[in-house]
PDB file of C-alpha atoms in Angstrom:
ATOM      1  CA  UNK W 201      -8.938  25.444 -40.613  1.00  0.00           C
ATOM      2  CA  UNK W 202     -11.990  24.577 -42.463  1.00  0.00           C
ATOM      3  CA  UNK W 203     -11.930  20.728 -41.840  1.00  0.00           C
ATOM      4  CA  UNK W 204      -8.947  18.055 -39.561  1.00  0.00           C
ATOM      5  CA  UNK W 205      -5.623  18.889 -40.874  1.00  0.00           C
ATOM      6  CA  UNK W 206      -2.726  15.651 -40.876  1.00  0.00           C
ATOM      7  CA  UNK W 207       0.749  15.292 -41.211  1.00  0.00           C
ATOM      8  CA  UNK W 208       2.153  13.817 -42.948  1.00  0.00           C
ATOM      9  CA  UNK W 209       0.271  12.722 -45.275  1.00  0.00           C
ATOM     10  CA  UNK W 210       2.556   9.505 -45.928  1.00  0.00           C
ATOM     11  CA  UNK W 211       5.766   8.015 -43.909  1.00  0.00           C
ATOM     12  CA  UNK W 212       8.267   5.757 -44.997  1.00  0.00           C
ATOM     13  CA  UNK W 213      10.105   4.794 -42.137  1.00  0.00           C
ATOM     14  CA  UNK W 214      13.332   2.139 -40.976  1.00  0.00           C
ATOM     15  CA  UNK W 215      12.322  -0.310 -38.331  1.00  0.00           C
ATOM     16  CA  UNK W 216      13.382   1.354 -34.955  1.00  0.00           C
ATOM     17  CA  UNK W 217      13.230   4.414 -35.586  1.00  0.00           C
ATOM     18  CA  UNK W 218      11.048   7.094 -34.218  1.00  0.00           C
ATOM     19  CA  UNK W 219       7.963   8.859 -36.055  1.00  0.00           C
ATOM     20  CA  UNK W 220       6.003  11.567 -34.703  1.00  0.00           C
ATOM     21  CA  UNK W 221       2.020  11.962 -36.549  1.00  0.00           C
ATOM     22  CA  UNK W 222       0.458  15.214 -36.071  1.00  0.00           C
ATOM     23  CA  UNK W 223      -3.224  16.135 -36.276  1.00  0.00           C
ATOM     24  CA  UNK W 224      -4.933  19.654 -36.837  1.00  0.00           C
ATOM     25  CA  UNK W 225      -8.189  19.739 -35.303  1.00  0.00           C
ATOM     26  CA  UNK W 226     -11.350  21.337 -36.719  1.00  0.00           C
ATOM     27  CA  UNK W 227     -11.153  25.086 -34.433  1.00  0.00           C
ATOM     28  CA  UNK W 228     -13.424  24.942 -31.489  1.00  0.00           C
ATOM     29  CA  UNK W 229     -13.935  21.201 -31.171  1.00  0.00           C
ATOM     30  CA  UNK W 230     -13.008  20.008 -27.693  1.00  0.00           C
ATOM     31  CA  UNK W 231     -12.773  15.921 -28.188  1.00  0.00           C
ATOM     32  CA  UNK W 232     -10.107  14.633 -30.426  1.00  0.00           C
ATOM     33  CA  UNK W 233      -9.532  10.887 -31.119  1.00  0.00           C
ATOM     34  CA  UNK W 234      -6.926   8.789 -32.329  1.00  0.00           C
ATOM     35  CA  UNK W 235      -7.757   5.842 -34.503  1.00  0.00           C
ATOM     36  CA  UNK W 236      -5.288   2.979 -36.524  1.00  0.00           C
ATOM     37  CA  UNK W 237      -6.638   1.187 -39.002  1.00  0.00           C
ATOM     38  CA  UNK W 238      -4.980  -1.633 -40.922  1.00  0.00           C
ATOM     39  CA  UNK W 239      -5.163  -2.583 -44.705  1.00  0.00           C
ATOM     40  CA  UNK W 240      -9.049  -3.723 -45.403  1.00  0.00           C
ATOM     41  CA  UNK W 241      -9.899  -3.235 -41.912  1.00  0.00           C
ATOM     42  CA  UNK W 242     -11.877  -1.239 -39.420  1.00  0.00           C
ATOM     43  CA  UNK W 243     -10.989   1.490 -37.462  1.00  0.00           C
ATOM     44  CA  UNK W 244      -8.869   0.529 -34.335  1.00  0.00           C
ATOM     45  CA  UNK W 245      -9.540   2.808 -31.495  1.00  0.00           C
ATOM     46  CA  UNK W 246      -6.283   4.376 -29.779  1.00  0.00           C
ATOM     47  CA  UNK W 247      -6.379   7.591 -27.257  1.00  0.00           C
ATOM     48  CA  UNK W 248      -9.213  10.001 -26.465  1.00  0.00           C
ATOM     49  CA  UNK W 249      -8.489  13.673 -25.725  1.00  0.00           C
ATOM     50  CA  UNK W 250     -11.054  15.673 -23.508  1.00  0.00           C
ATOM     51  CA  UNK W 251      -9.303  19.587 -24.558  1.00  0.00           C
ATOM     52  CA  UNK W 252      -5.831  18.604 -23.433  1.00  0.00           C
ATOM     53  CA  UNK W 253      -6.267  15.437 -21.071  1.00  0.00           C
ATOM     54  CA  UNK W 254      -6.573  11.996 -21.925  1.00  0.00           C
ATOM     55  CA  UNK W 255      -9.185  10.267 -20.253  1.00  0.00           C
ATOM     56  CA  UNK W 256      -8.905   7.065 -21.750  1.00  0.00           C
ATOM     57  CA  UNK W 257      -5.704   5.409 -23.229  1.00  0.00           C
ATOM     58  CA  UNK W 258      -6.596   2.347 -23.173  1.00  0.00           C
ATOM     59  CA  UNK W 259      -5.861   2.101 -26.776  1.00  0.00           C
ATOM     60  CA  UNK W 260      -2.397   2.218 -27.386  1.00  0.00           C
ATOM     61  CA  UNK W 261      -1.239  -0.842 -28.299  1.00  0.00           C
ATOM     62  CA  UNK W 262       2.144  -0.658 -26.146  1.00  0.00           C
ATOM     63  CA  UNK W 263       3.837   1.552 -24.529  1.00  0.00           C
ATOM     64  CA  UNK W 264       5.929   2.653 -27.503  1.00  0.00           C
ATOM     65  CA  UNK W 265       3.074   4.676 -28.584  1.00  0.00           C
ATOM     66  CA  UNK W 266       2.377   8.050 -26.893  1.00  0.00           C
ATOM     67  CA  UNK W 267      -0.043  11.068 -27.483  1.00  0.00           C
ATOM     68  CA  UNK W 268      -0.143  14.680 -26.332  1.00  0.00           C
ATOM     69  CA  UNK W 269      -2.334  17.720 -26.546  1.00  0.00           C
ATOM     70  CA  UNK W 270      -1.616  21.104 -26.144  1.00  0.00           C
ATOM     71  CA  UNK W 271      -3.398  24.431 -25.950  1.00  0.00           C
ATOM     72  CA  UNK W 272      -6.722  22.312 -26.800  1.00  0.00           C
ATOM     73  CA  UNK W 273      -5.889  22.491 -30.148  1.00  0.00           C
ATOM     74  CA  UNK W 274      -3.009  20.383 -31.948  1.00  0.00           C
ATOM     75  CA  UNK W 275      -2.006  16.950 -30.999  1.00  0.00           C
ATOM     76  CA  UNK W 276       1.136  14.801 -31.820  1.00  0.00           C
ATOM     77  CA  UNK W 277       1.369  10.668 -31.710  1.00  0.00           C
ATOM     78  CA  UNK W 278       4.278   9.034 -31.536  1.00  0.00           C
ATOM     79  CA  UNK W 279       5.575   6.008 -31.906  1.00  0.00           C
ATOM     80  CA  UNK W 280       8.770   4.737 -30.428  1.00  0.00           C
ATOM     81  CA  UNK W 281      11.129   2.087 -32.336  1.00  0.00           C
ATOM     82  CA  UNK W 282       8.516   1.497 -34.826  1.00  0.00           C
ATOM     83  CA  UNK W 283       8.132  -2.086 -36.068  1.00  0.00           C
ATOM     84  CA  UNK W 284       6.423  -3.592 -39.168  1.00  0.00           C
ATOM     85  CA  UNK W 285       3.412  -4.114 -37.405  1.00  0.00           C
ATOM     86  CA  UNK W 286       2.835  -0.505 -36.847  1.00  0.00           C
ATOM     87  CA  UNK W 287       2.626  -0.054 -40.869  1.00  0.00           C
ATOM     88  CA  UNK W 288      -0.836   1.373 -40.518  1.00  0.00           C
ATOM     89  CA  UNK W 289      -3.120   4.588 -41.603  1.00  0.00           C
ATOM     90  CA  UNK W 290      -3.500   6.523 -38.295  1.00  0.00           C
ATOM     91  CA  UNK W 291      -6.581   8.554 -38.933  1.00  0.00           C
ATOM     92  CA  UNK W 292      -7.584  11.628 -36.440  1.00  0.00           C
ATOM     93  CA  UNK W 293     -11.395  12.971 -35.864  1.00  0.00           C
ATOM     94  CA  UNK W 294     -12.409  15.663 -33.825  1.00  0.00           C
ATOM     95  CA  UNK W 295     -16.115  16.150 -32.251  1.00  0.00           C
ATOM     96  CA  UNK W 296     -18.163  19.536 -30.920  1.00  0.00           C
ATOM     97  CA  UNK W 297     -19.190  17.409 -27.286  1.00  0.00           C
ATOM     98  CA  UNK W 298     -22.148  19.826 -25.695  1.00  0.00           C
ATOM     99  CA  UNK W 299     -24.766  18.661 -27.804  1.00  0.00           C
ATOM    100  CA  UNK W 300     -26.530  15.714 -27.963  1.00  0.00           C
ATOM    101  CA  UNK W 301     -25.409  14.761 -31.592  1.00  0.00           C
ATOM    102  CA  UNK W 302     -21.147  13.692 -31.664  1.00  0.00           C
ATOM    103  CA  UNK W 303     -20.627  14.136 -35.521  1.00  0.00           C
ATOM    104  CA  UNK W 304     -16.677  12.847 -35.790  1.00  0.00           C
ATOM    105  CA  UNK W 305     -14.652  14.816 -38.379  1.00  0.00           C
ATOM    106  CA  UNK W 306     -12.056  12.732 -39.878  1.00  0.00           C
ATOM    107  CA  UNK W 307      -8.940  14.413 -41.054  1.00  0.00           C
ATOM    108  CA  UNK W 308      -7.166  12.250 -44.454  1.00  0.00           C
ATOM    109  CA  UNK W 309      -4.814   9.996 -42.623  1.00  0.00           C
ATOM    110  CA  UNK W 310      -0.823   9.704 -41.998  1.00  0.00           C
ATOM    111  CA  UNK W 311      -0.039   6.498 -43.987  1.00  0.00           C
ATOM    112  CA  UNK W 312       2.861   4.530 -41.869  1.00  0.00           C
ATOM    113  CA  UNK W 313       5.216   2.535 -43.716  1.00  0.00           C
ATOM    114  CA  UNK W 314       7.661   0.666 -41.595  1.00  0.00           C
ATOM    115  CA  UNK W 315      10.353  -0.817 -44.060  1.00  0.00           C
TER     116      UNK W 315
ATOM    117  CA  UNK C1066     -16.590  -6.263 -22.545  1.00  0.00           C
ATOM    118  CA  UNK C1067     -17.449  -3.520 -25.388  1.00  0.00           C
ATOM    119  CA  UNK C1068     -18.411  -4.630 -28.616  1.00  0.00           C
ATOM    120  CA  UNK C1069     -20.563  -4.249 -32.124  1.00  0.00           C
ATOM    121  CA  UNK C1070     -20.989  -7.277 -34.291  1.00  0.00           C
ATOM    122  CA  UNK C1071     -21.946  -5.941 -38.418  1.00  0.00           C
ATOM    123  CA  UNK C1072     -21.171  -7.855 -41.451  1.00  0.00           C
ATOM    124  CA  UNK C1073     -18.211  -8.149 -42.984  1.00  0.00           C
ATOM    125  CA  UNK C1074     -19.602  -8.023 -46.750  1.00  0.00           C
ATOM    126  CA  UNK C1075     -23.180  -7.254 -48.350  1.00  0.00           C
ATOM    127  CA  UNK C1076     -23.694  -7.911 -52.361  1.00  0.00           C
ATOM    128  CA  UNK C1077     -26.328  -5.526 -53.724  1.00  0.00           C
ATOM    129  CA  UNK C1078     -27.709  -5.137 -57.116  1.00  0.00           C
ATOM    130  CA  UNK C1079     -27.715  -1.575 -58.740  1.00  0.00           C
ATOM    131  CA  UNK C1080     -30.944   0.645 -58.384  1.00  0.00           C
ATOM    132  CA  UNK C1081     -32.016  -1.935 -55.368  1.00  0.00           C
ATOM    133  CA  UNK C1082     -32.232  -1.407 -51.531  1.00  0.00           C
ATOM    134  CA  UNK C1083     -29.654  -3.111 -49.298  1.00  0.00           C
ATOM    135  CA  UNK C1084     -29.840  -2.971 -45.650  1.00  0.00           C
ATOM    136  CA  UNK C1085     -26.443  -3.345 -43.463  1.00  0.00           C
ATOM    137  CA  UNK C1086     -27.657  -4.811 -39.558  1.00  0.00           C
ATOM    138  CA  UNK C1087     -25.665  -3.655 -36.572  1.00  0.00           C
ATOM    139  CA  UNK C1088     -25.867  -5.294 -33.204  1.00  0.00           C
ATOM    140  CA  UNK C1089     -24.036  -3.498 -30.056  1.00  0.00           C
ATOM    141  CA  UNK C1090     -23.279  -4.632 -26.341  1.00  0.00           C
ATOM    142  CA  UNK C1091     -21.815  -1.437 -24.752  1.00  0.00           C
ATOM    143  CA  UNK C1092     -21.924   0.330 -21.186  1.00  0.00           C
ATOM    144  CA  UNK C1093     -23.259   3.012 -21.262  1.00  0.00           C
ATOM    145  CA  UNK C1094     -25.528   4.085 -24.913  1.00  0.00           C
ATOM    146  CA  UNK C1095     -26.205   7.738 -26.086  1.00  0.00           C
ATOM    147  CA  UNK C1096     -26.207   7.568 -29.639  1.00  0.00           C
ATOM    148  CA  UNK C1097     -25.682   5.163 -32.828  1.00  0.00           C
ATOM    149  CA  UNK C1098     -23.781   6.407 -35.482  1.00  0.00           C
ATOM    150  CA  UNK C1099     -22.999   5.241 -39.658  1.00  0.00           C
ATOM    151  CA  UNK C1100     -19.704   6.110 -41.379  1.00  0.00           C
ATOM    152  CA  UNK C1101     -18.793   5.340 -44.993  1.00  0.00           C
ATOM    153  CA  UNK C1102     -15.169   5.173 -46.270  1.00  0.00           C
ATOM    154  CA  UNK C1103     -14.376   4.489 -49.949  1.00  0.00           C
ATOM    155  CA  UNK C1104     -11.050   2.938 -50.795  1.00  0.00           C
ATOM    156  CA  UNK C1105      -8.223   5.380 -50.020  1.00  0.00           C
ATOM    157  CA  UNK C1106     -10.606   7.484 -47.950  1.00  0.00           C
ATOM    158  CA  UNK C1107     -11.330   8.808 -44.842  1.00  0.00           C
ATOM    159  CA  UNK C1108     -15.150   8.039 -42.933  1.00  0.00           C
ATOM    160  CA  UNK C1109     -17.566  10.587 -43.489  1.00  0.00           C
ATOM    161  CA  UNK C1110     -20.353  10.905 -41.448  1.00  0.00           C
ATOM    162  CA  UNK C1111     -23.742   9.108 -42.602  1.00  0.00           C
ATOM    163  CA  UNK C1112     -25.852   9.362 -39.867  1.00  0.00           C
ATOM    164  CA  UNK C1113     -26.784   9.552 -36.058  1.00  0.00           C
ATOM    165  CA  UNK C1114     -30.128   7.917 -34.063  1.00  0.00           C
ATOM    166  CA  UNK C1115     -30.431   8.666 -30.113  1.00  0.00           C
ATOM    167  CA  UNK C1116     -33.865   7.822 -29.919  1.00  0.00           C
ATOM    168  CA  UNK C1117     -35.659   4.371 -31.250  1.00  0.00           C
ATOM    169  CA  UNK C1118     -37.354   4.294 -34.697  1.00  0.00           C
ATOM    170  CA  UNK C1119     -36.041   5.532 -38.283  1.00  0.00           C
ATOM    171  CA  UNK C1120     -33.851   8.530 -39.469  1.00  0.00           C
ATOM    172  CA  UNK C1121     -34.919   9.284 -43.097  1.00  0.00           C
ATOM    173  CA  UNK C1122     -31.820  11.505 -44.940  1.00  0.00           C
ATOM    174  CA  UNK C1123     -32.583  10.979 -48.810  1.00  0.00           C
ATOM    175  CA  UNK C1124     -31.518   7.724 -50.376  1.00  0.00           C
ATOM    176  CA  UNK C1125     -30.089   6.718 -46.790  1.00  0.00           C
ATOM    177  CA  UNK C1126     -32.211   5.733 -43.037  1.00  0.00           C
ATOM    178  CA  UNK C1127     -30.932   4.523 -39.735  1.00  0.00           C
ATOM    179  CA  UNK C1128     -33.127   2.261 -37.562  1.00  0.00           C
ATOM    180  CA  UNK C1129     -32.410   2.374 -33.940  1.00  0.00           C
ATOM    181  CA  UNK C1130     -34.006  -0.035 -31.636  1.00  0.00           C
ATOM    182  CA  UNK C1131     -32.765   0.910 -27.735  1.00  0.00           C
ATOM    183  CA  UNK C1132     -33.922  -2.177 -26.408  1.00  0.00           C
ATOM    184  CA  UNK C1133     -32.980  -4.550 -28.681  1.00  0.00           C
ATOM    185  CA  UNK C1134     -29.531  -3.074 -28.899  1.00  0.00           C
ATOM    186  CA  UNK C1135     -30.344  -3.023 -32.451  1.00  0.00           C
ATOM    187  CA  UNK C1136     -29.836  -0.700 -35.433  1.00  0.00           C
ATOM    188  CA  UNK C1137     -29.436  -1.167 -38.606  1.00  0.00           C
ATOM    189  CA  UNK C1138     -28.586   1.502 -42.127  1.00  0.00           C
ATOM    190  CA  UNK C1139     -30.908   0.973 -45.031  1.00  0.00           C
ATOM    191  CA  UNK C1140     -29.716   2.678 -48.919  1.00  0.00           C
ATOM    192  CA  UNK C1141     -32.267   2.844 -51.399  1.00  0.00           C
ATOM    193  CA  UNK C1142     -31.626   3.050 -54.896  1.00  0.00           C
ATOM    194  CA  UNK C1143     -28.179   1.991 -54.744  1.00  0.00           C
ATOM    195  CA  UNK C1144     -25.956   4.069 -57.045  1.00  0.00           C
ATOM    196  CA  UNK C1145     -22.504   2.556 -57.796  1.00  0.00           C
ATOM    197  CA  UNK C1146     -20.710   5.424 -55.776  1.00  0.00           C
ATOM    198  CA  UNK C1147     -22.681   3.681 -52.789  1.00  0.00           C
ATOM    199  CA  UNK C1148     -19.333   0.988 -53.333  1.00  0.00           C
ATOM    200  CA  UNK C1149     -17.683   1.190 -49.616  1.00  0.00           C
ATOM    201  CA  UNK C1150     -16.931   0.352 -45.902  1.00  0.00           C
ATOM    202  CA  UNK C1151     -19.602   0.970 -43.950  1.00  0.00           C
ATOM    203  CA  UNK C1152     -19.165   1.410 -40.320  1.00  0.00           C
ATOM    204  CA  UNK C1153     -21.339   1.605 -37.049  1.00  0.00           C
ATOM    205  CA  UNK C1154     -20.061   3.604 -33.918  1.00  0.00           C
ATOM    206  CA  UNK C1155     -21.916   3.816 -30.832  1.00  0.00           C
ATOM    207  CA  UNK C1156     -20.927   6.337 -27.576  1.00  0.00           C
ATOM    208  CA  UNK C1157     -21.312   4.651 -24.604  1.00  0.00           C
ATOM    209  CA  UNK C1158     -19.796   6.399 -21.648  1.00  0.00           C
ATOM    210  CA  UNK C1159     -16.457   8.303 -22.673  1.00  0.00           C
ATOM    211  CA  UNK C1160     -15.628   6.845 -26.181  1.00  0.00           C
ATOM    212  CA  UNK C1161     -17.020   5.940 -29.206  1.00  0.00           C
ATOM    213  CA  UNK C1162     -16.432   2.381 -30.082  1.00  0.00           C
ATOM    214  CA  UNK C1163     -16.712   1.759 -34.012  1.00  0.00           C
ATOM    215  CA  UNK C1164     -17.571  -1.722 -35.775  1.00  0.00           C
ATOM    216  CA  UNK C1165     -15.476  -3.294 -38.122  1.00  0.00           C
ATOM    217  CA  UNK C1166     -17.018  -2.371 -41.246  1.00  0.00           C
ATOM    218  CA  UNK C1167     -19.149  -4.139 -43.708  1.00  0.00           C
ATOM    219  CA  UNK C1168     -17.989  -3.871 -47.220  1.00  0.00           C
ATOM    220  CA  UNK C1169     -21.029  -2.875 -49.625  1.00  0.00           C
ATOM    221  CA  UNK C1170     -20.227  -4.303 -52.893  1.00  0.00           C
ATOM    222  CA  UNK C1171     -22.839  -3.164 -56.119  1.00  0.00           C
ATOM    223  CA  UNK C1172     -23.051  -5.137 -59.187  1.00  0.00           C
ATOM    224  CA  UNK C1173     -24.327  -3.493 -62.738  1.00  0.00           C
TER     225      UNK C1173
END
């Protein structure tokens, strides 16, 4: 596609429920990143994929968080047993590694609210 | 550890020039990027420096000094639409690290 897309754009869920967030990166981009941004805060790195593998999972805040990427394209971020502190905007970005300049292109984000 | 430091807020007057600084400490360094984010929007790429010196793109310029682990974003002829948060990001080793962002307030 023309840009990074994410779905859903907004998600309201009850505490304890599981949620799945989807990211469709720009076609051909091998690198995919997930970030979390709380209101008025900076970007918190969650996980990075190179192809289908995740060489860096260091940012996942707990074992309730997991992510996968299949076919080197679409990625899903899953949050199990959601907590109120999980409420944030979850941003996905993709980039094409290979050149000396790595520009990340961000999706519009998924706004998650846990009640 | 790895970290990026940038001011949390900066205020400037419309038409003026403002500089947003960023210092970093990372294992490995491949480049410094700047992103702009308006309220409610996603970050968008502004500039990238891999080598020392000044890169100019229209009203925006970015500077890097690798020996000082320091860079800055320079915004000239400020317009009200420039009111946003600005993030520096450093690519080190296998991932990119973002700073916490600088909120730019522009006064008329």
